[in-house]
Amino acid sequence: MRIRQRWQAGRQSMAPQKRQTVLLTAGSAVLGLAVALTAVAASGPWDSGQRTAERTWAARQGDGSGTKHTGPGAGGPGSELTAPQVLAEAGPVRGRESDGKRAGKGDGRHGESGGARADQAPAPTVSALADTLEPLLRDGALGSVRTASVVDAATGKELFSTAPGTVATPASTVKIATAVAALTARGEDHRIPTRVVADGDTVTLVGGGDPTLDEDGLTALAEDTARKLRKSGTEKVTLRYDLSRYEGTDQHPIGPNENLAPVVPLMLNEGRLDESEHGPADRSGDPAGEAAEEFAKKLKAEDVEVEGAAEEKKAAKDAKRLAVHDSAPLGDLVERMLTHSDNDIAEALARQTAIAEGEPASFEGAEKAVERRLDELGMPVKDARFADGSGLDRADRVSAGLLTRLLARASDPDRTGLRPVLTGLPVAGFTGTLGGRYDSPREEPGAGLVRAKTGTLTGVNTLAGTVVDADGRMLAFAFMTTGAPDRDRAQESLDELASALANCGCRESPSGP
């Protein structure tokens, strides 16, 4: 320990000129990233939701909730920058085609053969990584419960840990587990349908579990429905709406809340009562009923007479399909959920896992399905609990080791279907729930380099994600703490840990090999 203290002290006493050089290097990387953002934003939509951009290039320019975790600049429409997420170089790569490009659906392209790869860069040593992270984990701003895990994404080897198997409240980092379970159960290309069926002159709007159904989608449904009705000579209908896709209570244990609408399979814009697209907002107490009312208005605008008010009732088994609207692909929904910590999408994805696994689409059924799916993947789920999909429930329990294993699995080049788990992670200082963080001297070196899922409840702070370290090695990390007296200071401490990891070569230490 004395040797480690001396080595650490040597780092702290770095000459001012060298310290400034380090800061300039980090700043140059972030500036390069900002330039890359502009270029990527101008290039158009992401290809199938798989975001690839200049993350590694930017990093090398220097040679080297309770759930309100959305900071300033990360909230309203248009306030966030479009940012790069993951390049092919940022993940382990096992094989390439003869032209030097990486094969596989949804993968980024290297551009030239012979470039550095994350599995060829040297991995940090256990002792040097400990010298860097252990002093930061002793920060008094963290709570009494402190767990950590850092894993080499290329090999799956754990390089640093503090009680990695101890389960704790994860808050929104449990969304990583929700994402992996849903993607493996349903597949990244699965779309959630909202259907309209008819039995005589009774028309039923059938919710399939898509919380992202918007005005345009509902309008298209109404137009297609009216067209089919006119073709059959039907001018007057009775409207029903079907919520049978889900079972059990629609109320999360936290009750009515600005972070989550009632969990029902039919809603418009996540039941939001304002123009927001993510983040906390006032929610409808009856999102399904209001969606049906809006659908009735749109039918009337198409000259279809609707008798009376819409009522909830299950559609007849032999009802004929009139129209269908499909959600974005599941991979896109995962990205949106992770970037903005979207609780409504998280609960919907947990229920999609339940449906795929043959369990009831309820809180209880989703918990069983998610745990079973992760267990089948070989994940360490002992003592884990997935009481909900969003992390709002304090009964959730996961370990830091589980989170890093999930992230490492998502980086596996043989599992391209899990790539949205990585591409959806917020970029420090630029996107989503990390858009307003990494702006203090302690955290700033990680801006643009750290991509991670945040987790915040009163007294709970967690951060789990990936970095490519100073030597070009991709690492998955999870830092969790419970009992911190000050939320903001605890967040800064976790951000500093991730920043240290991103800027660390960590291959030489007098304290060990």
JSON list of N, CA and C in Angstrom, two decimals, residues 47-48 50-52 104-109 188 416 419 423:
[
{"chain": "A", "resi": 47, "resn": "ASP", "atom": "N", "xyz": [-28.39, 4.84, -39.74]},
{"chain": "A", "resi": 47, "resn": "ASP", "atom": "CA", "xyz": [-28.72, 3.66, -40.51]},
{"chain": "A", "resi": 47, "resn": "ASP", "atom": "C", "xyz": [-29.26, 2.58, -39.58]},
{"chain": "A", "resi": 48, "resn": "SER", "atom": "N", "xyz": [-30.56, 2.30, -39.68]},
{"chain": "A", "resi": 48, "resn": "SER", "atom": "CA", "xyz": [-31.22, 1.28, -38.87]},
{"chain": "A", "resi": 48, "resn": "SER", "atom": "C", "xyz": [-30.98, 1.48, -37.38]},
{"chain": "A", "resi": 50, "resn": "GLN", "atom": "N", "xyz": [-28.33, 2.12, -35.89]},
{"chain": "A", "resi": 50, "resn": "GLN", "atom": "CA", "xyz": [-26.99, 1.77, -35.45]},
{"chain": "A", "resi": 50, "resn": "GLN", "atom": "C", "xyz": [-26.07, 2.96, -35.67]},
{"chain": "A", "resi": 51, "resn": "ARG", "atom": "N", "xyz": [-25.81, 3.68, -34.63]},
{"chain": "A", "resi": 51, "resn": "ARG", "atom": "CA", "xyz": [-25.05, 4.92, -34.76]},
{"chain": "A", "resi": 51, "resn": "ARG", "atom": "C", "xyz": [-23.57, 4.64, -34.82]},
{"chain": "A", "resi": 52, "resn": "THR", "atom": "N", "xyz": [-22.92, 5.11, -35.88]},
{"chain": "A", "resi": 52, "resn": "THR", "atom": "CA", "xyz": [-21.46, 5.01, -35.97]},
{"chain": "A", "resi": 52, "resn": "THR", "atom": "C", "xyz": [-20.93, 6.36, -36.34]},
{"chain": "A", "resi": 104, "resn": "GLY", "atom": "N", "xyz": [-20.87, -7.84, -41.13]},
{"chain": "A", "resi": 104, "resn": "GLY", "atom": "CA", "xyz": [-21.91, -8.03, -40.13]},
{"chain": "A", "resi": 104, "resn": "GLY", "atom": "C", "xyz": [-22.94, -6.94, -40.17]},
{"chain": "A", "resi": 105, "resn": "LYS", "atom": "N", "xyz": [-24.20, -7.31, -40.03]},
{"chain": "A", "resi": 105, "resn": "LYS", "atom": "CA", "xyz": [-25.29, -6.35, -40.11]},
{"chain": "A", "resi": 105, "resn": "LYS", "atom": "C", "xyz": [-25.19, -5.31, -39.01]},
{"chain": "A", "resi": 106, "resn": "GLY", "atom": "N", "xyz": [-25.34, -4.07, -39.40]},
{"chain": "A", "resi": 106, "resn": "GLY", "atom": "CA", "xyz": [-25.38, -3.00, -38.41]},
{"chain": "A", "resi": 106, "resn": "GLY", "atom": "C", "xyz": [-24.03, -2.58, -37.88]},
{"chain": "A", "resi": 107, "resn": "ASP", "atom": "N", "xyz": [-22.94, -3.17, -38.38]},
{"chain": "A", "resi": 107, "resn": "ASP", "atom": "CA", "xyz": [-21.63, -2.83, -37.86]},
{"chain": "A", "resi": 107, "resn": "ASP", "atom": "C", "xyz": [-21.08, -1.59, -38.54]},
{"chain": "A", "resi": 108, "resn": "GLY", "atom": "N", "xyz": [-20.26, -0.86, -37.82]},
{"chain": "A", "resi": 108, "resn": "GLY", "atom": "CA", "xyz": [-19.57, 0.27, -38.42]},
{"chain": "A", "resi": 108, "resn": "GLY", "atom": "C", "xyz": [-18.45, -0.22, -39.31]},
{"chain": "A", "resi": 109, "resn": "ARG", "atom": "N", "xyz": [-17.93, 0.66, -40.13]},
{"chain": "A", "resi": 109, "resn": "ARG", "atom": "CA", "xyz": [-16.88, 0.28, -41.05]},
{"chain": "A", "resi": 109, "resn": "ARG", "atom": "C", "xyz": [-15.57, 0.93, -40.65]},
{"chain": "A", "resi": 188, "resn": "GLU", "atom": "N", "xyz": [-33.66, -7.28, -32.64]},
{"chain": "A", "resi": 188, "resn": "GLU", "atom": "CA", "xyz": [-33.57, -5.84, -32.84]},
{"chain": "A", "resi": 188, "resn": "GLU", "atom": "C", "xyz": [-34.52, -5.31, -33.91]},
{"chain": "A", "resi": 416, "resn": "THR", "atom": "N", "xyz": [-24.19, -9.02, -32.87]},
{"chain": "A", "resi": 416, "resn": "THR", "atom": "CA", "xyz": [-24.49, -7.69, -33.40]},
{"chain": "A", "resi": 416, "resn": "THR", "atom": "C", "xyz": [-25.89, -7.23, -33.05]},
{"chain": "A", "resi": 419, "resn": "ARG", "atom": "N", "xyz": [-25.99, -4.70, -30.28]},
{"chain": "A", "resi": 419, "resn": "ARG", "atom": "CA", "xyz": [-25.24, -3.46, -30.43]},
{"chain": "A", "resi": 419, "resn": "ARG", "atom": "C", "xyz": [-25.99, -2.21, -29.97]},
{"chain": "A", "resi": 423, "resn": "THR", "atom": "N", "xyz": [-24.80, 1.55, -28.52]},
{"chain": "A", "resi": 423, "resn": "THR", "atom": "CA", "xyz": [-25.01, 2.76, -29.30]},
{"chain": "A", "resi": 423, "resn": "THR", "atom": "C", "xyz": [-26.03, 3.69, -28.66]}
]
